[in-house]
mmCIF file of C-alpha atoms and ligand atoms in Angstrom:
data_model
loop_
_atom_site.group_PDB
_atom_site.id
_atom_site.type_symbol
_atom_site.label_atom_id
_atom_site.label_comp_id
_atom_site.label_asym_id
_atom_site.label_seq_id
_atom_site.Cartn_x
_atom_site.Cartn_y
_atom_site.Cartn_z
ATOM 1 C CA MET A 960 21.092 6.381 -6.642
ATOM 2 C CA GLN A 961 21.998 2.823 -8.143
ATOM 3 C CA PHE A 962 20.774 -0.314 -8.284
ATOM 4 C CA ARG A 963 23.372 -1.804 -5.699
ATOM 5 C CA HIS A 964 21.762 -5.151 -5.694
ATOM 6 C CA LEU A 965 20.170 -5.931 -9.171
ATOM 7 C CA THR A 966 23.562 -7.854 -10.242
ATOM 8 C CA LEU A 967 23.158 -10.286 -7.950
ATOM 9 C CA LEU A 968 19.462 -10.114 -7.983
ATOM 10 C CA GLY A 969 19.494 -10.678 -11.696
ATOM 11 C CA ALA A 970 21.011 -13.833 -11.323
ATOM 12 C CA LEU A 971 18.034 -15.753 -9.448
ATOM 13 C CA PRO A 972 16.440 -18.202 -11.350
ATOM 14 C CA LEU A 973 12.557 -17.048 -12.321
ATOM 15 C CA THR A 974 11.317 -19.639 -9.703
ATOM 16 C CA LEU A 975 11.461 -19.265 -6.021
ATOM 17 C CA ALA A 976 14.335 -17.899 -4.262
ATOM 18 C CA HIS A 977 13.648 -20.375 -1.221
ATOM 19 C CA GLY A 978 11.829 -23.203 -1.434
ATOM 20 C CA PRO A 979 8.621 -24.179 -2.948
ATOM 21 C CA PRO A 980 4.987 -22.094 -2.659
ATOM 22 C CA SER A 981 3.726 -22.539 0.970
ATOM 23 C CA PRO A 982 2.615 -26.371 1.764
ATOM 24 C CA SER A 983 -0.431 -25.273 3.937
ATOM 25 C CA THR A 984 -3.534 -23.935 1.811
ATOM 26 C CA PRO A 985 -4.111 -19.960 3.697
ATOM 27 C CA GLN A 986 -8.166 -20.316 4.526
ATOM 28 C CA ILE A 987 -9.227 -17.467 1.600
ATOM 29 C CA THR A 988 -12.817 -15.846 2.990
ATOM 30 C CA GLN A 989 -14.594 -13.201 0.487
ATOM 31 C CA LEU A 990 -15.927 -10.765 3.406
ATOM 32 C CA PHE A 991 -17.831 -8.497 0.754
ATOM 33 C CA ALA A 992 -17.988 -8.419 -2.978
ATOM 34 C CA TYR A 993 -19.318 -5.258 -4.907
ATOM 35 C CA PRO A 994 -21.875 -6.645 -8.018
ATOM 36 C CA PRO A 995 -20.856 -6.421 -11.080
ATOM 37 C CA THR A 996 -23.912 -3.718 -11.688
ATOM 38 C CA ASN A 997 -21.934 -1.264 -9.356
ATOM 39 C CA PRO A 998 -18.100 -2.619 -9.743
ATOM 40 C CA ILE A 999 -16.698 -0.598 -7.072
ATOM 41 C CA PHE A 1000 -12.758 -0.419 -7.164
ATOM 42 C CA LEU A 1001 -11.047 -1.415 -3.922
ATOM 43 C CA GLU A 1002 -7.726 0.922 -3.925
ATOM 44 C CA ASN A 1003 -6.362 0.180 -0.029
ATOM 45 C CA LEU A 1004 -7.522 -0.104 3.354
ATOM 46 C CA LEU A 1005 -6.616 0.745 7.048
ATOM 47 C CA THR A 1006 -7.746 -1.267 9.935
ATOM 48 C CA LEU A 1007 -9.359 0.921 12.837
ATOM 49 C CA PRO A 1008 -8.460 0.175 16.788
ATOM 50 C CA ASP A 1009 -11.765 -0.765 16.620
ATOM 51 C CA SER A 1010 -11.517 -3.754 14.584
ATOM 52 C CA ARG A 1011 -13.369 -2.215 11.647
ATOM 53 C CA LEU A 1012 -11.749 -1.517 8.002
ATOM 54 C CA LEU A 1013 -11.017 2.291 6.413
ATOM 55 C CA LEU A 1014 -11.515 1.377 2.569
ATOM 56 C CA SER A 1015 -10.729 4.133 -0.167
ATOM 57 C CA SER A 1016 -11.880 3.220 -3.128
ATOM 58 C CA PHE A 1017 -12.810 4.900 -6.870
ATOM 59 C CA SER A 1018 -15.961 6.134 -5.804
ATOM 60 C CA PRO A 1019 -16.092 9.186 -3.954
ATOM 61 C CA SER A 1020 -17.115 8.316 -0.432
ATOM 62 C CA LEU A 1021 -14.550 7.294 2.199
ATOM 63 C CA LEU A 1022 -15.738 3.806 2.810
ATOM 64 C CA VAL A 1023 -16.077 2.130 6.265
ATOM 65 C CA TYR A 1024 -16.513 -1.794 6.817
ATOM 66 C CA SER A 1025 -17.001 -3.885 10.344
ATOM 67 C CA PRO A 1026 -15.530 -7.015 9.959
ATOM 68 C CA GLY A 1027 -18.473 -9.639 11.120
ATOM 69 C CA SER A 1028 -21.173 -7.612 8.870
ATOM 70 C CA SER A 1029 -22.877 -9.080 5.998
ATOM 71 C CA THR A 1030 -23.598 -5.393 4.601
ATOM 72 C CA ALA A 1031 -21.504 -3.606 1.837
ATOM 73 C CA PRO A 1032 -19.163 -0.773 3.433
ATOM 74 C CA ALA A 1033 -20.517 2.247 4.464
ATOM 75 C CA PRO A 1034 -19.958 5.537 2.828
ATOM 76 C CA ILE A 1035 -19.446 7.553 5.482
ATOM 77 C CA PHE A 1036 -17.681 10.655 4.250
ATOM 78 C CA THR A 1037 -17.380 12.892 0.492
ATOM 79 C CA PHE A 1038 -14.249 15.027 0.466
ATOM 80 C CA PRO A 1039 -14.069 17.865 -1.499
ATOM 81 C CA ASN A 1040 -13.342 17.668 -4.989
ATOM 82 C CA SER A 1041 -12.505 14.136 -5.003
ATOM 83 C CA THR A 1042 -14.801 11.455 -7.230
ATOM 84 C CA ALA A 1043 -11.442 8.231 -6.127
ATOM 85 C CA TYR A 1044 -9.476 7.878 -3.449
ATOM 86 C CA THR A 1045 -5.884 6.664 -3.143
ATOM 87 C CA GLY A 1046 -3.129 5.972 0.032
ATOM 88 C CA ILE A 1047 -4.765 6.053 3.220
ATOM 89 C CA THR A 1048 -2.549 6.382 6.181
ATOM 90 C CA SER A 1049 -3.435 6.918 10.154
ATOM 91 C CA LEU A 1050 -1.950 9.914 12.293
ATOM 92 C CA SER A 1051 -2.831 9.329 16.008
ATOM 93 C CA PRO A 1052 -5.376 6.600 16.728
ATOM 94 C CA THR A 1053 -8.492 8.847 15.849
ATOM 95 C CA THR A 1054 -6.679 11.337 13.078
ATOM 96 C CA PHE A 1055 -5.909 9.794 9.698
ATOM 97 C CA ALA A 1056 -4.634 11.095 6.398
ATOM 98 C CA ILE A 1057 -6.501 10.158 2.500
ATOM 99 C CA THR A 1058 -5.440 11.505 -1.002
ATOM 100 C CA GLY A 1059 -7.802 12.047 -3.281
ATOM 101 C CA GLY A 1060 -9.438 13.851 -5.966
ATOM 102 C CA ILE A 1061 -11.073 13.729 -9.830
ATOM 103 C CA GLN A 1062 -10.535 11.248 -11.642
ATOM 104 C CA VAL A 1063 -9.045 11.653 -14.918
ATOM 105 C CA GLY A 1064 -7.574 9.480 -17.348
ATOM 106 C CA LEU A 1065 -4.918 6.987 -15.064
ATOM 107 C CA GLY A 1066 -4.410 9.514 -12.572
ATOM 108 C CA PHE A 1067 -6.007 12.667 -11.126
ATOM 109 C CA ASP A 1068 -6.700 16.180 -12.307
ATOM 110 C CA PRO A 1069 -3.452 17.369 -10.908
ATOM 111 C CA SER A 1070 -5.563 20.949 -9.647
ATOM 112 C CA THR A 1071 -8.445 18.959 -7.436
ATOM 113 C CA ILE A 1072 -6.040 16.193 -5.579
ATOM 114 C CA ALA A 1073 -5.415 16.456 -2.146
ATOM 115 C CA VAL A 1074 -4.096 15.247 1.296
ATOM 116 C CA HIS A 1075 -7.224 15.479 3.217
ATOM 117 C CA LEU A 1076 -6.732 15.015 7.338
ATOM 118 C CA PHE A 1077 -9.856 13.750 9.211
ATOM 119 C CA SER A 1078 -10.820 12.739 12.523
ATOM 120 C CA LEU A 1079 -12.609 9.916 13.335
ATOM 121 C CA PRO A 1080 -13.243 8.417 16.818
ATOM 122 C CA ASN A 1081 -13.309 5.284 17.963
ATOM 123 C CA GLY A 1082 -16.510 3.711 17.115
ATOM 124 C CA SER A 1083 -17.831 6.370 14.695
ATOM 125 C CA SER A 1084 -18.760 6.603 11.871
ATOM 126 C CA ASN A 1085 -18.986 10.506 11.530
ATOM 127 C CA PRO A 1086 -15.587 11.240 10.606
ATOM 128 C CA THR A 1087 -14.770 15.673 10.847
ATOM 129 C CA LEU A 1088 -12.321 17.220 7.716
ATOM 130 C CA ILE A 1089 -9.761 18.927 9.854
ATOM 131 C CA LYS A 1090 -7.812 20.550 6.966
ATOM 132 C CA SER A 1091 -7.244 19.963 3.092
ATOM 133 C CA ILE A 1092 -3.791 20.717 1.307
ATOM 134 C CA PRO A 1093 -3.574 20.759 -2.247
ATOM 135 C CA VAL A 1094 -0.885 18.045 -3.461
ATOM 136 C CA PRO A 1095 -0.556 19.273 -7.422
ATOM 137 C CA PHE A 1096 0.611 15.637 -8.776
ATOM 138 C CA PRO A 1097 -1.507 13.551 -11.364
ATOM 139 C CA LEU A 1098 -1.102 10.187 -8.637
ATOM 140 C CA PRO A 1099 0.028 10.288 -5.418
ATOM 141 C CA ASN A 1100 -0.608 6.823 -4.218
ATOM 142 C CA GLY A 1101 0.749 4.703 -1.585
ATOM 143 C CA LEU A 1102 0.635 7.407 1.330
ATOM 144 C CA LEU A 1103 3.186 6.812 5.219
ATOM 145 C CA ALA A 1104 2.781 9.621 8.620
ATOM 146 C CA LEU A 1105 6.712 9.228 9.322
ATOM 147 C CA PRO A 1106 7.001 6.640 12.585
ATOM 148 C CA CYS A 1107 9.040 9.773 14.454
ATOM 149 C CA ASN A 1108 6.849 12.534 13.279
ATOM 150 C CA LYS A 1109 3.414 11.590 12.368
ATOM 151 C CA THR A 1110 3.268 15.964 11.271
ATOM 152 C CA VAL A 1111 4.992 14.467 8.519
ATOM 153 C CA LEU A 1112 3.477 11.896 5.494
ATOM 154 C CA LEU A 1113 5.353 10.602 2.366
ATOM 155 C CA ALA A 1114 3.586 10.252 -0.524
ATOM 156 C CA ALA A 1115 4.542 7.768 -3.533
ATOM 157 C CA GLU A 1116 3.834 10.034 -6.760
ATOM 158 C CA SER A 1117 3.521 6.404 -9.688
ATOM 159 C CA LEU A 1118 3.123 8.690 -12.455
ATOM 160 C CA THR A 1119 5.906 10.835 -12.725
ATOM 161 C CA GLY A 1120 8.118 8.456 -10.190
ATOM 162 C CA SER A 1121 8.681 10.899 -6.895
ATOM 163 C CA LEU A 1122 8.330 10.624 -3.385
ATOM 164 C CA LEU A 1123 6.901 13.403 -2.095
ATOM 165 C CA ARG A 1124 7.282 15.060 1.854
ATOM 166 C CA ILE A 1125 3.993 16.482 2.700
ATOM 167 C CA ASP A 1126 4.185 18.907 6.164
ATOM 168 C CA THR A 1127 0.772 19.535 6.926
ATOM 169 C CA ALA A 1128 2.269 21.997 9.960
ATOM 170 C CA THR A 1129 3.187 24.328 7.623
ATOM 171 C CA ASN A 1130 0.862 22.977 4.304
ATOM 172 C CA THR A 1131 3.935 22.621 1.785
ATOM 173 C CA VAL A 1132 4.434 19.743 -0.599
ATOM 174 C CA THR A 1133 8.395 18.680 -1.618
ATOM 175 C CA THR A 1134 9.602 16.687 -3.649
ATOM 176 C CA ILE A 1135 12.045 14.834 -2.090
ATOM 177 C CA LEU A 1136 13.295 11.861 -4.561
ATOM 178 C CA GLN A 1137 12.831 11.837 -8.340
ATOM 179 C CA SER A 1138 14.383 9.001 -10.268
ATOM 180 C CA ALA A 1139 14.460 6.937 -13.058
ATOM 181 C CA LEU A 1140 14.537 3.630 -11.042
ATOM 182 C CA ILE A 1141 11.002 4.089 -9.319
ATOM 183 C CA ALA A 1142 9.617 5.728 -12.576
ATOM 184 C CA PRO A 1143 7.125 3.815 -14.657
ATOM 185 C CA ASN A 1144 8.550 2.129 -17.814
ATOM 186 C CA GLN A 1145 6.707 0.562 -21.140
ATOM 187 C CA ASN A 1146 5.702 -3.081 -18.868
ATOM 188 C CA PHE A 1147 3.514 -0.587 -16.397
ATOM 189 C CA PHE A 1148 2.237 2.750 -16.064
ATOM 190 C CA LEU A 1149 2.646 2.786 -12.137
ATOM 191 C CA GLY A 1150 6.175 3.551 -10.557
ATOM 192 C CA ILE A 1151 6.816 3.672 -7.151
ATOM 193 C CA ASN A 1152 3.492 2.395 -5.375
ATOM 194 C CA GLY A 1153 2.971 1.180 -1.603
ATOM 195 C CA LEU A 1154 5.267 2.835 1.028
ATOM 196 C CA ALA A 1155 5.731 1.047 4.160
ATOM 197 C CA VAL A 1156 8.670 1.293 7.610
ATOM 198 C CA ARG A 1157 9.314 -1.652 9.927
ATOM 199 C CA PRO A 1158 6.458 -1.071 12.525
ATOM 200 C CA GLY A 1159 6.924 0.435 16.517
ATOM 201 C CA ARG A 1160 10.713 -0.330 18.060
ATOM 202 C CA HIS A 1161 12.167 -2.273 14.872
ATOM 203 C CA PHE A 1162 11.897 0.915 13.136
ATOM 204 C CA ASP A 1163 15.527 0.960 11.109
ATOM 205 C CA GLY A 1164 15.799 4.722 9.917
ATOM 206 C CA TYR A 1165 14.737 3.056 6.071
ATOM 207 C CA LEU A 1166 11.355 3.704 4.385
ATOM 208 C CA TYR A 1167 10.592 0.530 2.221
ATOM 209 C CA PHE A 1168 8.381 0.424 -1.040
ATOM 210 C CA THR A 1169 7.372 -1.303 -4.088
ATOM 211 C CA VAL A 1170 8.178 -0.122 -7.090
ATOM 212 C CA SER A 1171 5.320 -1.888 -9.521
ATOM 213 C CA SER A 1172 6.763 -1.005 -13.039
ATOM 214 C CA GLN A 1173 10.252 -2.315 -12.162
ATOM 215 C CA GLY A 1174 9.185 -5.358 -9.946
ATOM 216 C CA TYR A 1175 10.984 -4.676 -7.191
ATOM 217 C CA PHE A 1176 10.731 -4.498 -2.969
ATOM 218 C CA GLY A 1177 13.848 -2.044 -2.285
ATOM 219 C CA ARG A 1178 14.876 0.386 0.383
ATOM 220 C CA ILE A 1179 15.891 4.132 1.051
ATOM 221 C CA ARG A 1180 17.062 5.923 3.659
ATOM 222 C CA ILE A 1181 14.888 8.372 5.690
ATOM 223 C CA SER A 1182 15.718 10.567 8.517
ATOM 224 C CA SER A 1183 13.568 11.269 11.034
ATOM 225 C CA GLN A 1184 12.149 14.349 9.440
ATOM 226 C CA GLY A 1185 11.318 13.260 6.420
ATOM 227 C CA TYR A 1186 14.592 13.666 4.347
ATOM 228 C CA ILE A 1187 16.707 11.496 2.257
ATOM 229 C CA PRO A 1188 20.000 11.537 3.723
ATOM 230 C CA ALA A 1189 22.967 12.973 0.780
ATOM 231 C CA GLY A 1190 24.816 10.027 -0.623
ATOM 232 C CA SER A 1191 21.725 7.581 0.356
ATOM 233 C CA GLU A 1192 21.040 4.717 -2.425
ATOM 234 C CA ILE A 1193 17.977 3.133 -3.528
ATOM 235 C CA GLU A 1194 18.607 -1.139 -2.504
ATOM 236 C CA VAL A 1195 16.885 -4.006 -4.608
ATOM 237 C CA LEU A 1196 15.911 -6.088 -1.920
ATOM 238 C CA ALA A 1197 13.354 -8.648 -3.699
ATOM 239 C CA GLN A 1198 12.792 -9.146 -7.419
ATOM 240 C CA ILE A 1199 9.416 -9.875 -8.945
ATOM 241 C CA GLN A 1200 8.942 -13.450 -10.846
ATOM 242 C CA GLY A 1201 8.758 -13.620 -13.849
ATOM 243 C CA GLN A 1202 8.008 -10.214 -16.406
ATOM 244 C CA VAL A 1203 6.770 -7.321 -15.342
ATOM 245 C CA SER A 1204 3.228 -6.306 -16.887
ATOM 246 C CA GLY A 1205 -0.368 -5.107 -15.396
ATOM 247 C CA GLY A 1206 -1.004 -8.977 -14.209
ATOM 248 C CA ASN A 1207 2.355 -8.989 -12.772
ATOM 249 C CA ALA A 1208 3.385 -6.097 -10.805
ATOM 250 C CA PHE A 1209 3.822 -5.773 -6.786
ATOM 251 C CA ASP A 1210 1.424 -3.113 -5.300
ATOM 252 C CA ASP A 1211 0.770 -1.962 -1.808
ATOM 253 C CA LEU A 1212 2.522 -3.556 1.310
ATOM 254 C CA ASP A 1213 3.011 -4.020 5.232
ATOM 255 C CA PHE A 1214 5.578 -4.797 7.647
ATOM 256 C CA ASP A 1215 4.530 -7.767 10.574
ATOM 257 C CA HIS A 1216 4.710 -6.866 14.207
ATOM 258 C CA THR A 1217 8.335 -8.766 13.777
ATOM 259 C CA GLY A 1218 9.529 -6.283 11.291
ATOM 260 C CA ARG A 1219 11.494 -9.079 9.050
ATOM 261 C CA SER A 1220 8.379 -9.734 7.171
ATOM 262 C CA VAL A 1221 6.332 -8.429 4.670
ATOM 263 C CA TYR A 1222 2.994 -8.785 2.348
ATOM 264 C CA VAL A 1223 2.885 -7.895 -0.821
ATOM 265 C CA ALA A 1224 -0.141 -7.085 -3.148
ATOM 266 C CA TRP A 1225 0.980 -8.911 -6.309
ATOM 267 C CA GLN A 1226 -1.197 -8.099 -9.205
ATOM 268 C CA GLY A 1227 -3.196 -9.892 -10.444
ATOM 269 C CA ARG A 1228 -4.291 -12.681 -8.204
ATOM 270 C CA ARG A 1229 -1.427 -13.198 -5.206
ATOM 271 C CA VAL A 1230 0.068 -12.416 -2.625
ATOM 272 C CA VAL A 1231 3.277 -13.004 -1.526
ATOM 273 C CA LYS A 1232 5.465 -12.917 1.796
ATOM 274 C CA LEU A 1233 8.759 -11.842 1.660
ATOM 275 C CA THR A 1234 11.153 -12.080 4.613
ATOM 276 C CA GLU A 1235 15.133 -10.562 5.432
ATOM 277 C CA PRO A 1236 17.788 -13.022 5.251
ATOM 278 C CA LYS A 1237 20.037 -13.654 7.926
ATOM 279 C CA THR A 1238 22.910 -12.438 5.858
ATOM 280 C CA ALA A 1239 22.659 -9.005 5.124
ATOM 281 C CA GLY A 1240 23.282 -8.079 1.305
ATOM 282 C CA GLN A 1241 21.305 -11.411 0.492
ATOM 283 C CA PRO A 1242 17.934 -10.854 -1.000
ATOM 284 C CA TRP A 1243 14.652 -11.333 1.076
ATOM 285 C CA SER A 1244 13.303 -15.031 0.763
ATOM 286 C CA GLN A 1245 9.644 -15.299 -0.984
ATOM 287 C CA GLN A 1246 7.576 -17.679 0.178
ATOM 288 C CA VAL A 1247 4.169 -17.663 -1.975
ATOM 289 C CA ILE A 1248 0.533 -17.099 0.269
ATOM 290 C CA VAL A 1249 -1.756 -16.576 -2.322
ATOM 291 C CA ASP A 1250 -1.599 -18.223 -5.399
ATOM 292 C CA GLY A 1251 -3.792 -17.395 -7.251
ATOM 293 C CA THR A 1252 -5.603 -21.100 -7.765
ATOM 294 C CA GLU A 1253 -7.484 -21.339 -5.081
ATOM 295 C CA ALA A 1254 -11.080 -21.776 -4.330
ATOM 296 C CA VAL A 1255 -11.457 -18.428 -3.554
ATOM 297 C CA GLY A 1256 -9.650 -15.906 -5.806
ATOM 298 C CA LEU A 1257 -8.435 -12.617 -5.470
ATOM 299 C CA LYS A 1258 -9.960 -10.685 -8.566
ATOM 300 C CA GLY A 1259 -7.149 -7.694 -8.851
ATOM 301 C CA VAL A 1260 -4.893 -7.070 -5.326
ATOM 302 C CA THR A 1261 -4.780 -3.637 -4.734
ATOM 303 C CA ALA A 1262 -3.141 -3.805 -0.930
ATOM 304 C CA VAL A 1263 -3.046 -5.863 2.553
ATOM 305 C CA LYS A 1264 -3.187 -5.068 5.492
ATOM 306 C CA LEU A 1265 -2.786 -7.715 9.013
ATOM 307 C CA GLY A 1266 -5.833 -7.543 11.258
ATOM 308 C CA LYS A 1267 -7.298 -8.928 13.997
ATOM 309 C CA GLY A 1268 -9.300 -12.207 13.550
ATOM 310 C CA ARG A 1269 -11.770 -12.974 15.123
ATOM 311 C CA GLY A 1270 -10.734 -14.485 18.552
ATOM 312 C CA GLY A 1271 -7.431 -12.313 17.998
ATOM 313 C CA ASN A 1272 -5.627 -14.678 15.697
ATOM 314 C CA ARG A 1273 -3.511 -12.266 12.747
ATOM 315 C CA VAL A 1274 -5.500 -12.267 9.360
ATOM 316 C CA LEU A 1275 -4.747 -10.398 6.371
ATOM 317 C CA PHE A 1276 -7.450 -8.211 5.020
ATOM 318 C CA ALA A 1277 -7.214 -7.723 0.910
ATOM 319 C CA THR A 1278 -8.799 -5.224 -0.982
ATOM 320 C CA THR A 1279 -9.362 -6.006 -4.943
ATOM 321 C CA GLY A 1280 -10.105 -3.563 -8.139
ATOM 322 C CA GLY A 1281 -12.823 -6.278 -8.801
ATOM 323 C CA LEU A 1282 -10.925 -7.189 -12.247
ATOM 324 C CA ASP A 1283 -11.632 -11.119 -13.769
ATOM 325 C CA GLU A 1284 -8.766 -12.938 -15.776
ATOM 326 C CA THR A 1285 -9.939 -10.591 -19.298
ATOM 327 C CA ASN A 1286 -9.524 -7.188 -16.852
ATOM 328 C CA THR A 1287 -13.339 -6.671 -16.938
ATOM 329 C CA GLN A 1288 -14.713 -5.128 -13.854
ATOM 330 C CA VAL A 1289 -16.750 -7.526 -11.997
ATOM 331 C CA GLY A 1290 -16.649 -5.576 -9.097
ATOM 332 C CA GLY A 1291 -14.438 -4.906 -5.658
ATOM 333 C CA GLN A 1292 -13.307 -7.496 -3.206
ATOM 334 C CA LEU A 1293 -12.841 -7.201 0.533
ATOM 335 C CA VAL A 1294 -11.226 -10.557 1.406
ATOM 336 C CA ARG A 1295 -10.050 -12.360 5.046
ATOM 337 C CA ILE A 1296 -6.911 -14.281 4.659
ATOM 338 C CA ASP A 1297 -6.467 -16.593 7.521
ATOM 339 C CA LEU A 1298 -2.095 -17.204 7.425
HETATM 340 C C1 LIG B 2556 -12.380 0.458 20.301
HETATM 341 O O1 LIG B 2556 -13.471 0.416 20.757
HETATM 342 C C2 LIG B 2556 -13.376 -0.651 21.112
HETATM 343 C C3 LIG B 2556 -14.427 -1.297 21.159
HETATM 344 O O2 LIG B 2556 -15.303 -0.997 19.856
HETATM 345 C C4 LIG B 2556 -12.575 -0.855 22.344
HETATM 346 O O3 LIG B 2556 -12.163 -3.017 22.332
HETATM 347 C C5 LIG B 2556 -11.048 -0.710 22.010
HETATM 348 O O4 LIG B 2556 -10.262 -1.013 22.931
HETATM 349 C C6 LIG B 2556 -11.049 0.440 22.060
HETATM 350 N N1 LIG B 2556 -10.180 1.429 21.848
HETATM 351 C C7 LIG B 2556 -9.562 2.851 21.883
HETATM 352 C C8 LIG B 2556 -8.282 3.183 21.334
HETATM 353 O O5 LIG B 2556 -9.972 3.365 22.723
HETATM 354 C C1 LIG B 2557 -11.722 21.896 -6.230
HETATM 355 O O1 LIG B 2557 -10.810 22.090 -7.348
HETATM 356 C C2 LIG B 2557 -10.355 23.093 -7.539
HETATM 357 C C3 LIG B 2557 -10.216 23.393 -9.312
HETATM 358 O O2 LIG B 2557 -10.588 22.752 -9.866
HETATM 359 C C4 LIG B 2557 -9.738 24.670 -7.026
HETATM 360 O O3 LIG B 2557 -10.017 25.579 -7.832
HETATM 361 C C5 LIG B 2557 -10.753 24.025 -5.765
HETATM 362 O O4 LIG B 2557 -9.735 25.147 -4.984
HETATM 363 C C6 LIG B 2557 -10.726 23.317 -4.899
HETATM 364 N N1 LIG B 2557 -11.822 23.248 -3.747
HETATM 365 C C7 LIG B 2557 -11.078 22.680 -2.932
HETATM 366 C C8 LIG B 2557 -11.828 22.762 -1.626
HETATM 367 O O5 LIG B 2557 -10.148 21.467 -2.771
HETATM 368 C C1 LIG B 2558 7.423 17.301 13.469
HETATM 369 O O1 LIG B 2558 7.432 17.755 11.746
HETATM 370 C C2 LIG B 2558 6.962 19.263 11.845
HETATM 371 C C3 LIG B 2558 6.550 19.673 10.560
HETATM 372 O O2 LIG B 2558 8.136 19.977 10.387
HETATM 373 C C4 LIG B 2558 8.131 20.264 12.923
HETATM 374 O O3 LIG B 2558 7.292 21.775 13.047
HETATM 375 C C5 LIG B 2558 7.952 19.546 14.285
HETATM 376 O O4 LIG B 2558 8.870 20.486 14.909
HETATM 377 C C6 LIG B 2558 8.817 18.314 14.272
HETATM 378 N N1 LIG B 2558 8.646 17.720 15.819
HETATM 379 C C7 LIG B 2558 9.718 16.682 16.354
HETATM 380 C C8 LIG B 2558 9.642 16.347 17.392
HETATM 381 O O5 LIG B 2558 10.376 16.888 15.597
#
């Protein structure tokens, strides 16, 4: 594996590659925030067919939130051996998977971590646990069902720098990629973090991902059954502006419906939209959607997902860990960004 495009990207000035930040200020609405007395860290989210949001957090239960309601996210299920959760993905409109375990230090006790498959009918708040598959790694983070075969899940393991293939038919977990190029480093303790594919018919045989520690958004080929074809290399598609640190790192991401642009949670307080260049081999252009100066601040953004707002317009939902500028835990937020 090589950084094929690193030289090219290394030549970019440390300003925006393609013009100034978005001239239109997005409207940011804080839908909910935990209070400093109960400062739950929100980690990830998924939009449901009925427009509710499933939330993973560093708390013992799966949460569900109805946009438009002013009430706190409701704890709806506590999975076995879990004090915290990370990745969440859908296998069908009513079947989901979430990784969780007992939080220890920067990750989990590997003897407790599992991916839990559950069903949740449209409109229901009563999940049914289907099965739990042990995933004995310290920090499975981003989680994604393969578009061509949702029996297979991919998990980004952030502490060992691995990509895991989880076969939910045979309950087997295999490392399909382990590389220094997706590992943590001295700048940041999280390596590979968010996983994504272009949606629907835009799927192009590539797995896209962020590597927090190394400040890039990249991709690698993935087969229809979730293996990396021999000879495949990691391609770096966009490099973060500035020096990577805990307060300057790419986190989770979501493609828009065209599959040509991807929104990336940019820790601590920003969101960037990366767009594919017209000419292959060029870096993806970067448009700062949230630059951290807005009236409603994102306190340590962890994930973004596109969804439908009232009236059906496209909005971006974001979760935050609830960390203020001094890194004090003040309570995770759920935020809507009107694009
Ligand atoms: C889910 O429920 C919502 C209303 O709550 C409805 O509009 C939608 O069509 C339902 N979706 C499916 C797939 O049943
Ligand atoms: C809970 O974790 C323990 C190890 O700490 C393990 O032996 C046990 O099988 C786990 N239980 C479940 C239901 O995953
Ligand atoms: C999907 O993956 C499962 C588990 O590896 C496998 O048994 C099944 O044959 C695959 N289905 C298709 C349609 O490829």
